[in-house]
Tab-separated table of C-alpha atoms in Angstrom:
chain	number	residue	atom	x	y	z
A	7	UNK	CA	36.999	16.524	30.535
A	8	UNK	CA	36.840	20.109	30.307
A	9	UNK	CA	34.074	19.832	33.405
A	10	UNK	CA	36.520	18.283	35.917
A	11	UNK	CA	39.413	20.377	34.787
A	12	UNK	CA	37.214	23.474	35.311
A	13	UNK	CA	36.054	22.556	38.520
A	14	UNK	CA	39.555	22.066	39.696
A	15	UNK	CA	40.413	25.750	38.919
A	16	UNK	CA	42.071	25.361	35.367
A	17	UNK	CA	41.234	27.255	32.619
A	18	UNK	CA	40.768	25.221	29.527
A	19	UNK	CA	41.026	26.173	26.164
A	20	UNK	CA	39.545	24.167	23.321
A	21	UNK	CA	42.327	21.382	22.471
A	22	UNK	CA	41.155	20.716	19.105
A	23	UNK	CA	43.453	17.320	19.094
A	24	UNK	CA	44.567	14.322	21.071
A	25	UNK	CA	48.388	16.009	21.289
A	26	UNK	CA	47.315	19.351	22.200
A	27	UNK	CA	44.719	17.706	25.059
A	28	UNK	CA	47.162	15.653	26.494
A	29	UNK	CA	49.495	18.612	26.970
A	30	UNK	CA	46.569	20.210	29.075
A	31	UNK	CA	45.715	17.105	30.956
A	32	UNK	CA	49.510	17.052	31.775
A	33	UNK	CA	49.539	20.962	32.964
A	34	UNK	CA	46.385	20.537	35.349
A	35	UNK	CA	47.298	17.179	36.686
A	36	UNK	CA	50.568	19.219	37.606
A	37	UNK	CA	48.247	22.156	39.331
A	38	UNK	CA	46.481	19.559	41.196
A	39	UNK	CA	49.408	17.972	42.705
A	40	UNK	CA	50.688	21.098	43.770
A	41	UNK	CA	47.191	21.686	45.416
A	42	UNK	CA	46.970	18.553	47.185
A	43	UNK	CA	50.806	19.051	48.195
A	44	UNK	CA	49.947	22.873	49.497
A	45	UNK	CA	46.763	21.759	50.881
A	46	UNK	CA	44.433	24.812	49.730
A	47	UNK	CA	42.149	22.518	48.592
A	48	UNK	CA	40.709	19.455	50.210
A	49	UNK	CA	42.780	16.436	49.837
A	50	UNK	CA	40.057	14.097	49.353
A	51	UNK	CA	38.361	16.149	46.143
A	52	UNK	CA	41.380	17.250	44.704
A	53	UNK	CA	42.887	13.662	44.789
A	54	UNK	CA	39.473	12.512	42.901
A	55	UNK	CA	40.036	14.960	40.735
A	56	UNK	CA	43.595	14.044	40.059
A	57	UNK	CA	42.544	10.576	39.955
A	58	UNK	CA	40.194	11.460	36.893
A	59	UNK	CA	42.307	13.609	34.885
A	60	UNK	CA	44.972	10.815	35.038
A	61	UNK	CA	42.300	8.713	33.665
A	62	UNK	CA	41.524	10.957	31.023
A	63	UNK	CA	44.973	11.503	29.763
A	64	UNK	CA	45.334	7.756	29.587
A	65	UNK	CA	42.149	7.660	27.750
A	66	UNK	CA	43.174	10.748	25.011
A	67	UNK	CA	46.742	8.766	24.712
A	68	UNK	CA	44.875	5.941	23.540
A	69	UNK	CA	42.445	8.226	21.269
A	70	UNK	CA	45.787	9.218	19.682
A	71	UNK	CA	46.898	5.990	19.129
A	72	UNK	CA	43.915	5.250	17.330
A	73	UNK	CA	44.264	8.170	15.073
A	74	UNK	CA	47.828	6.917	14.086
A	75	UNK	CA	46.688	3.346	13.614
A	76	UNK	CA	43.581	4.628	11.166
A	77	UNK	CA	46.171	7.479	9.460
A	78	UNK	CA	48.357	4.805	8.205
A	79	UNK	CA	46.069	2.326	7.549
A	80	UNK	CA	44.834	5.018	4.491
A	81	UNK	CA	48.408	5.598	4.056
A	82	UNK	CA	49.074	1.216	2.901
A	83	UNK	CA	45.440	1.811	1.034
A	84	UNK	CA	46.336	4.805	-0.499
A	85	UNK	CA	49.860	3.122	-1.610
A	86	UNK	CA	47.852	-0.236	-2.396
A	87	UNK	CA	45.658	1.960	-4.944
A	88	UNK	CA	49.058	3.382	-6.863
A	89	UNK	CA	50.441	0.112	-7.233
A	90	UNK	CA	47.992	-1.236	-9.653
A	91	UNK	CA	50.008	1.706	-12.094
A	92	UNK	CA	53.046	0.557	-13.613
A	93	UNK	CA	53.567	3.700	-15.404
A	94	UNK	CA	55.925	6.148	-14.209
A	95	UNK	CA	54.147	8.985	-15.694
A	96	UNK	CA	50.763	7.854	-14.432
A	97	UNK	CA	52.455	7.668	-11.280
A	98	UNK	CA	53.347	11.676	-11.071
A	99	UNK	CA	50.269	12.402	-12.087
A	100	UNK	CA	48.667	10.642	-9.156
A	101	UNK	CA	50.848	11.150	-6.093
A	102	UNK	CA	49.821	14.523	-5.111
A	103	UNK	CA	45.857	13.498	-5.056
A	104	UNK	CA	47.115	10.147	-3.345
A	105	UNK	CA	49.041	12.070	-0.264
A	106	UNK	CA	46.092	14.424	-0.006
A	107	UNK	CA	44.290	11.132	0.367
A	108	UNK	CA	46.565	8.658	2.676
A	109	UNK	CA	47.852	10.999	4.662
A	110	UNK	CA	44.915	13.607	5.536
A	111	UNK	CA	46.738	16.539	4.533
A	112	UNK	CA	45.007	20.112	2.579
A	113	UNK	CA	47.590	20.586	0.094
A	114	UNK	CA	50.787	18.911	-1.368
A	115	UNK	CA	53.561	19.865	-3.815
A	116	UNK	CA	55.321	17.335	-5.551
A	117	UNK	CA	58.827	19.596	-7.141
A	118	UNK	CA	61.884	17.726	-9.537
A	119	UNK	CA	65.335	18.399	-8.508
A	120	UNK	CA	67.410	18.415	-11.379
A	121	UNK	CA	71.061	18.870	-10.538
A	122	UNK	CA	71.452	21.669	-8.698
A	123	UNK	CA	68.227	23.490	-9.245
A	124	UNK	CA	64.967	22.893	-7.132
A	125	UNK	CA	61.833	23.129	-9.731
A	126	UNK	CA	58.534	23.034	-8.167
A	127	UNK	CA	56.086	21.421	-10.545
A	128	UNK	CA	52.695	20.322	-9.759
A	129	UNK	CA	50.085	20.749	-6.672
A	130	UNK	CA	46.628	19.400	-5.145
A	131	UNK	CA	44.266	20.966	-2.682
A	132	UNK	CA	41.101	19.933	-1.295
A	133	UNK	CA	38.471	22.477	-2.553
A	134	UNK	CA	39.251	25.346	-5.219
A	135	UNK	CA	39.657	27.983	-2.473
A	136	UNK	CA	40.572	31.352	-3.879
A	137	UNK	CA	43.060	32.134	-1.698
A	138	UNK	CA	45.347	29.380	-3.270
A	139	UNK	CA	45.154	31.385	-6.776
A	140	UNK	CA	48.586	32.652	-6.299
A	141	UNK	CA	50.533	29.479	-5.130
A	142	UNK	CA	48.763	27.543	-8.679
A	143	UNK	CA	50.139	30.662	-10.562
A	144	UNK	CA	53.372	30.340	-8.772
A	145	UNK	CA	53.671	26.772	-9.625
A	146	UNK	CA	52.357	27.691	-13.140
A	147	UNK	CA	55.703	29.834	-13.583
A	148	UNK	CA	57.982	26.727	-13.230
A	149	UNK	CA	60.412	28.563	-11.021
A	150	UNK	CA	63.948	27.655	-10.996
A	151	UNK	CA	65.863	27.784	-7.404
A	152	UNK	CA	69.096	27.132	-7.008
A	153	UNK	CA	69.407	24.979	-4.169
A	154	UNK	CA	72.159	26.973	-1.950
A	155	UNK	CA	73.136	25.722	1.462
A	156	UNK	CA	70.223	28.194	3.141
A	157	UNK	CA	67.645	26.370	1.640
A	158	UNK	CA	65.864	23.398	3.598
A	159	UNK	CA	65.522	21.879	1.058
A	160	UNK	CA	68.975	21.991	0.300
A	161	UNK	CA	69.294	20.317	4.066
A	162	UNK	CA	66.900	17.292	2.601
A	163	UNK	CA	69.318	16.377	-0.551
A	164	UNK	CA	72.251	16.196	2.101
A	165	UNK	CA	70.777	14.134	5.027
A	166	UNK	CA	68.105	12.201	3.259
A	167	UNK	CA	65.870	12.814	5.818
A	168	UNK	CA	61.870	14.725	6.053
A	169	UNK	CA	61.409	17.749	7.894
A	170	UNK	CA	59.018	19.755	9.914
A	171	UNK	CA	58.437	23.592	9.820
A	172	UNK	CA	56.485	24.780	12.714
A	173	UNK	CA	57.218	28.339	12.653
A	174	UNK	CA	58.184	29.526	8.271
A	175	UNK	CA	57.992	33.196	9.124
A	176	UNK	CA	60.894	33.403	11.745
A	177	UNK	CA	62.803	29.598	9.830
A	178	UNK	CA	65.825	31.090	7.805
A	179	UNK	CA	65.771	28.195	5.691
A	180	UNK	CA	62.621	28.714	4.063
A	181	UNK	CA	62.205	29.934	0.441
A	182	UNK	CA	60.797	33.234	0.936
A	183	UNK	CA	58.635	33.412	-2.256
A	184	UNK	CA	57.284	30.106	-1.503
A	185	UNK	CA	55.852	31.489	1.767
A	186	UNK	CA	54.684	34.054	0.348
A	187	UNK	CA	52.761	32.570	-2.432
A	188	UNK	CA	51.060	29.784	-0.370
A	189	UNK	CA	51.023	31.280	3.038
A	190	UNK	CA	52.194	28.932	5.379
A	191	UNK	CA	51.596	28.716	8.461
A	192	UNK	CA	53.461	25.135	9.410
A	193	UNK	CA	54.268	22.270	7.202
A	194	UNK	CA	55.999	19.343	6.600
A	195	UNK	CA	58.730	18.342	3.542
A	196	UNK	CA	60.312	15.118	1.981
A	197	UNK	CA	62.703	13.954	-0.271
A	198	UNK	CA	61.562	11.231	-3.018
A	199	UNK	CA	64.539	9.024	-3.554
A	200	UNK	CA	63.574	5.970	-5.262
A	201	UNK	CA	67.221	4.534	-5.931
A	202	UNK	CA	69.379	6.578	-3.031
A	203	UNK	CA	69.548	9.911	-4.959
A	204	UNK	CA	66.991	12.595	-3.910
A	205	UNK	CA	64.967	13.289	-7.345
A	206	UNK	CA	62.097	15.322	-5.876
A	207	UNK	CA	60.464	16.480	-2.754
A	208	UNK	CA	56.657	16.705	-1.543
A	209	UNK	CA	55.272	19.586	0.579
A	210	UNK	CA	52.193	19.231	2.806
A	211	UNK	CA	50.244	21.404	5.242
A	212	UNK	CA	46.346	20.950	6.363
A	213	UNK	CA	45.652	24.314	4.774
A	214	UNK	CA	43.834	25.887	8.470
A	215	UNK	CA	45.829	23.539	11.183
A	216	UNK	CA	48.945	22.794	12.253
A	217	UNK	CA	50.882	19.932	11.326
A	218	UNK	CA	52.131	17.686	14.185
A	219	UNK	CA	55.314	15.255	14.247
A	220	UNK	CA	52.629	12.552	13.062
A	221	UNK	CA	52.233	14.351	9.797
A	222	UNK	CA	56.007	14.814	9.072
A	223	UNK	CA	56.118	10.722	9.921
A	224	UNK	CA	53.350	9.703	7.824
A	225	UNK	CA	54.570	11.875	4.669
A	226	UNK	CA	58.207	10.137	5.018
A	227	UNK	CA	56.342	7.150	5.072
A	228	UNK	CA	54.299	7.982	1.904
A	229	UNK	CA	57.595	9.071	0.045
A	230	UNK	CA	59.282	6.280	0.856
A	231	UNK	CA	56.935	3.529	-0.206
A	232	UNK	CA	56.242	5.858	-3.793
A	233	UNK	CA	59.682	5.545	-4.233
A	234	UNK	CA	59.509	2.050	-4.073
A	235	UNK	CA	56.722	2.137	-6.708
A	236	UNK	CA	58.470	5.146	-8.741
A	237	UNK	CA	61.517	2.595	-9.211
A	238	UNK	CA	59.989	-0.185	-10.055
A	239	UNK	CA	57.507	1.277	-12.558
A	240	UNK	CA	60.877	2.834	-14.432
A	241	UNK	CA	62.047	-0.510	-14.461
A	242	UNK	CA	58.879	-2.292	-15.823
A	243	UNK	CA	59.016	0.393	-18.603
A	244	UNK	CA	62.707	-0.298	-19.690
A	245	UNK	CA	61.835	-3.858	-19.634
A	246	UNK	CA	58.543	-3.041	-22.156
A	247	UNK	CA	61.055	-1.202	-24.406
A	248	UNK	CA	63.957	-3.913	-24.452
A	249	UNK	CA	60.962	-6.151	-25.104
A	250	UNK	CA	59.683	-4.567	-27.753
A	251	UNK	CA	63.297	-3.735	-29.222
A	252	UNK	CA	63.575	-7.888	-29.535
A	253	UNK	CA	60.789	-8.132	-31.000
A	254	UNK	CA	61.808	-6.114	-34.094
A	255	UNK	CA	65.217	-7.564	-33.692
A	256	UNK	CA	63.660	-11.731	-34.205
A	257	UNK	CA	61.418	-9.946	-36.491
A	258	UNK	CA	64.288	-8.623	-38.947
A	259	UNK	CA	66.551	-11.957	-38.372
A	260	UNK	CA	63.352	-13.885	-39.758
A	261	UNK	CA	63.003	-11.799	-42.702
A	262	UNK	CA	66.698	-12.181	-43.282
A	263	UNK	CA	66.306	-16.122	-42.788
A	264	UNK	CA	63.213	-16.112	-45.470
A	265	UNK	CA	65.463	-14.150	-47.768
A	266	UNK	CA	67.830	-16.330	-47.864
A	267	UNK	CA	66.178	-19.622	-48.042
A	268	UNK	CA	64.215	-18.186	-50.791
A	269	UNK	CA	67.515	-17.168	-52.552
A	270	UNK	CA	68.888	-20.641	-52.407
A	271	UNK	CA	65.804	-22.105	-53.435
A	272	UNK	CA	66.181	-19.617	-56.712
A	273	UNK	CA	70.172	-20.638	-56.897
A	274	UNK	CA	69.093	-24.286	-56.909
A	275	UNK	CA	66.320	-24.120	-59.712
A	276	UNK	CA	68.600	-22.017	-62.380
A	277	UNK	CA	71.724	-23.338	-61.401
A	278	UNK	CA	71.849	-25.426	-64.700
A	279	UNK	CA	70.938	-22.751	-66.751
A	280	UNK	CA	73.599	-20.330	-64.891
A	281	UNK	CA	76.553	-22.895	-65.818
A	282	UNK	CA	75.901	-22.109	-69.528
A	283	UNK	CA	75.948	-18.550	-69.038
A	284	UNK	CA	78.934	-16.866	-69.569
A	285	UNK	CA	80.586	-15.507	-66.513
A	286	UNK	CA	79.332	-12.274	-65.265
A	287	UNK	CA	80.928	-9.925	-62.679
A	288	UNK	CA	78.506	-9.971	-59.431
A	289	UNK	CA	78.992	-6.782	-57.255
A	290	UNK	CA	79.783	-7.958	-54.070
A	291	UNK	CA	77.228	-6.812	-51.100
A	292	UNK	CA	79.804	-5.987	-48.725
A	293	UNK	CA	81.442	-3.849	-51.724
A	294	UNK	CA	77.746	-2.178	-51.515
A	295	UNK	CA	78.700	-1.520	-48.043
A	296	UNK	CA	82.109	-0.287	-48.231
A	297	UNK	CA	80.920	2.522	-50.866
A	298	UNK	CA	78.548	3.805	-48.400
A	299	UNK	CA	80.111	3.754	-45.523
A	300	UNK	CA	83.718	4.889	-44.417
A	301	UNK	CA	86.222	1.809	-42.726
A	302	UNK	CA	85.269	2.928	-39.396
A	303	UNK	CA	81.483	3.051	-39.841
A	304	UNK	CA	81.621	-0.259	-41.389
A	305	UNK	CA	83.280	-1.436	-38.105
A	306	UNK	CA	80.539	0.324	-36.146
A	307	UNK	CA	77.691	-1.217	-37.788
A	308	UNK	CA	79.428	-5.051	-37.809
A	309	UNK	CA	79.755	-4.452	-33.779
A	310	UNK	CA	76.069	-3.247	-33.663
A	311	UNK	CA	74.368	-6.523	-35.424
A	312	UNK	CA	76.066	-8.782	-32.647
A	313	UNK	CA	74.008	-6.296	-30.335
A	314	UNK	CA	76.696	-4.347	-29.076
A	315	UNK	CA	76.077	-1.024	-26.813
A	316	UNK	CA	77.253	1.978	-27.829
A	317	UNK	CA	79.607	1.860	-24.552
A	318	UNK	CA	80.351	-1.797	-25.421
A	319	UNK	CA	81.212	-0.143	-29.366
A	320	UNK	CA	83.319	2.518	-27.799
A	321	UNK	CA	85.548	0.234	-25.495
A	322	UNK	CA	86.483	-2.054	-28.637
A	323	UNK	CA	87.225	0.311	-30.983
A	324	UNK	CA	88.776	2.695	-28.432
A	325	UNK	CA	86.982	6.263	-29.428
A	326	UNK	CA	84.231	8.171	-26.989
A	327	UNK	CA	80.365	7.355	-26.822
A	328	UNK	CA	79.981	10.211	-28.229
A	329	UNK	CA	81.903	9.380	-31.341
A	330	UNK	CA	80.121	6.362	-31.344
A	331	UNK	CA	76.959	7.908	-31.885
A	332	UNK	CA	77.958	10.197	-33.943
A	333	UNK	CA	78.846	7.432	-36.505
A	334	UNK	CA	75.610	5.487	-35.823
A	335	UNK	CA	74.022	8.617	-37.187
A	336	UNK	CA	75.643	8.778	-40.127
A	337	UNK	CA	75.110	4.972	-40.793
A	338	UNK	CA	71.389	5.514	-40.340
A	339	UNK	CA	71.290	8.569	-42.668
A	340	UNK	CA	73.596	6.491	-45.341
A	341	UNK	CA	71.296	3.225	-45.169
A	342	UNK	CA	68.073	5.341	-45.541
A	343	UNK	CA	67.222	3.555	-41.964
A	344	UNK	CA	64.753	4.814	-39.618
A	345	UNK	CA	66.213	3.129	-36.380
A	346	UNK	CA	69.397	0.772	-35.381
A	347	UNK	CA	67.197	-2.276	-36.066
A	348	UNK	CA	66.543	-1.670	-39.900
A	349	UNK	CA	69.910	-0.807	-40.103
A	350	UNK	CA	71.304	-4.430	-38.924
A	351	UNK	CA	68.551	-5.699	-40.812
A	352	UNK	CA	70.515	-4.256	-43.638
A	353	UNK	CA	74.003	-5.342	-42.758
A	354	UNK	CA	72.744	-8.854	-42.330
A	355	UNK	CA	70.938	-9.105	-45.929
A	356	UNK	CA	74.116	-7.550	-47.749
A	357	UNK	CA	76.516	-9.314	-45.637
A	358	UNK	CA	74.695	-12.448	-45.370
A	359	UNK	CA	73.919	-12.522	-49.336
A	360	UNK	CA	77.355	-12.545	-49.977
A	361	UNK	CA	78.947	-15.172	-51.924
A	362	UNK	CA	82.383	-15.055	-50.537
């Protein structure tokens, strides 16, 4: 390539990549027309020539096709991989190594947006190279940035939407000490937003290249499918925990079952021998209750043993959630209970033990 383009008079820098070679092949197939069209060259060569660097244009175009089709074919594998977690935790931990990975990039950021503050949090780079030492301390410091409407990152949470940075030195929308801490040259930015809100973003750049329009593409691609995964490893947690909080739940209504079936097993046996006794006051178990708790904690705890929300709580007795958990605190620290479950279990054996 660089042979034919020479001998037609065009100087030829190294291309380095399919885009930037078919940009030349497009520049001296324009030189060559305009030599065949002038006629300071002879028609017949320069037309081969023509002919040839047509040829190897379509021939590069295809060369970048191929890159894209092998780029996100590590992307799926590199997604593939992080599905096997079903951890959200494990997840963070893994997506900056996994973009480094399925997408070909240097270096990555993954940062947390919480509200309206921008909190870079964790990188990856290929190599220990010491000229990253001040972006890892950078990131070490857990800066807080508030994300104002300069910021283009601020641009991301609004449109939804990845961005590419060609040119950070002369882009007023880039965060100054960022640059400066990681030097950028070019790079390439999206949001993670696994259920519609923007909860993060990733940051990628090859470290001594320039990213392309492919790179932007493939990391929007990447954030979009570990959004997927974020959101449905959150979900496969909270359905662990509800699980679990059945579990104890059947656990204490069995106990309570046992209790009583053991009780009227008792009551059966001695109930001769009780009929001679003289009568005895009994303390009632929901008397136990009542000189424990106040009237409205007593209502609180009765609502939480049919399984009742706190929201669900505060709609029927018409107070706040807040109120609401307030009193569940003070029924746990009254019952000696460690958690909402031992506390029903309590309810249920008082309550459920009672003659009346």
């Amino acid at each position: 390539m660089r042979k034919v383009l020479e001998l037609a008079g065009t100087p030829v820098a190294g291309a380095g990549d399919p885009e930037s070679a078919e940009v030349s092949l497009t520049v001296a197939a324009g030189e060559l027309g305009e030599r065949l069209a002038t006629g300071t060259a002879d028609p017949a060569q320069v037309g081969a020539l023509l002919a040839k660097v047509y040829a190897l244009r379509h021939e590069l175009s295809e060369l970048r096709e191929d890159e894209q089709a092998q780029r996100r074919a590590a992307l799926d594998a590199s997604l593939v991989r992080l599905g096997a977690a079903t951890d959200s935790d494990e997840l963070l931990d893994r997506a900056c190594e996994a973009v480094v990975e399925g997408c070909g990039f240097g270096r990555v950021m993954l940062s947390r947006v919480d509200g309206s503050l921008w909190r870079p949090w964790k990188s990856y780079a290929v190599g220990d190279r010491e000229a990253d030492r001040p972006f890892r301390e950078w990131i070490t410091a857990i800066p807080e940035i508030r994300l104002d409407n300069m910021l283009l990152e601020t641009e991301m949470v609004r449109t939804r939407q990845p961005a590419l940075v060609t040119d950070p030195v002369h882009d007023p929308r880039v965060y100054r000490p960022l640059l400066r801490a990681s030097a950028l040259t070019s790079y390439v930015a999206a949001p993670l937003l696994p259920t519609g809100r923007v909860i993060g973003f990733l940051h990628a750049d090859h470290l001594d290249a320039p990213v392309t329009a492919l790179d932007r593409d493939l990391l929007w691609a990447f954030a979009l499918g570990f959004g997927r995964l974020f959101e449905r490893a959150v979900l496969l947690t909270r359905l662990r925990e509800q699980r679990e909080q059945v579990r104890v739940a059947m656990r204490t209504v069995e106990a309570v079952l046992d209790d009583l079936a053991s009780a009227e097993i008792e009551l059966t046996r001695h109930a001769a021998v009780a009929e001679l006794r003289p009568a005895r006051t009994r303390p009632r178990s929901s008397a136990a209750l009542e000189r424990l708790l106040t009237a409205r904690e007593h209502e609180v705890l009765a609502l939480m043993a049919t399984g009742a929300t706190n929201n669900r709580i505060a709609d029927e007795l018409v107070i706040t959630s807040g109120t609401v958990k307030s009193h569940v605190k003070h029924i746990l620290r009254k019952l000696g209970a460690e958690n909402r479950a031992e506390a029903i279990s309590q309810y249920f054996r008082l309550t459920m033990a009672d003659p009346s």
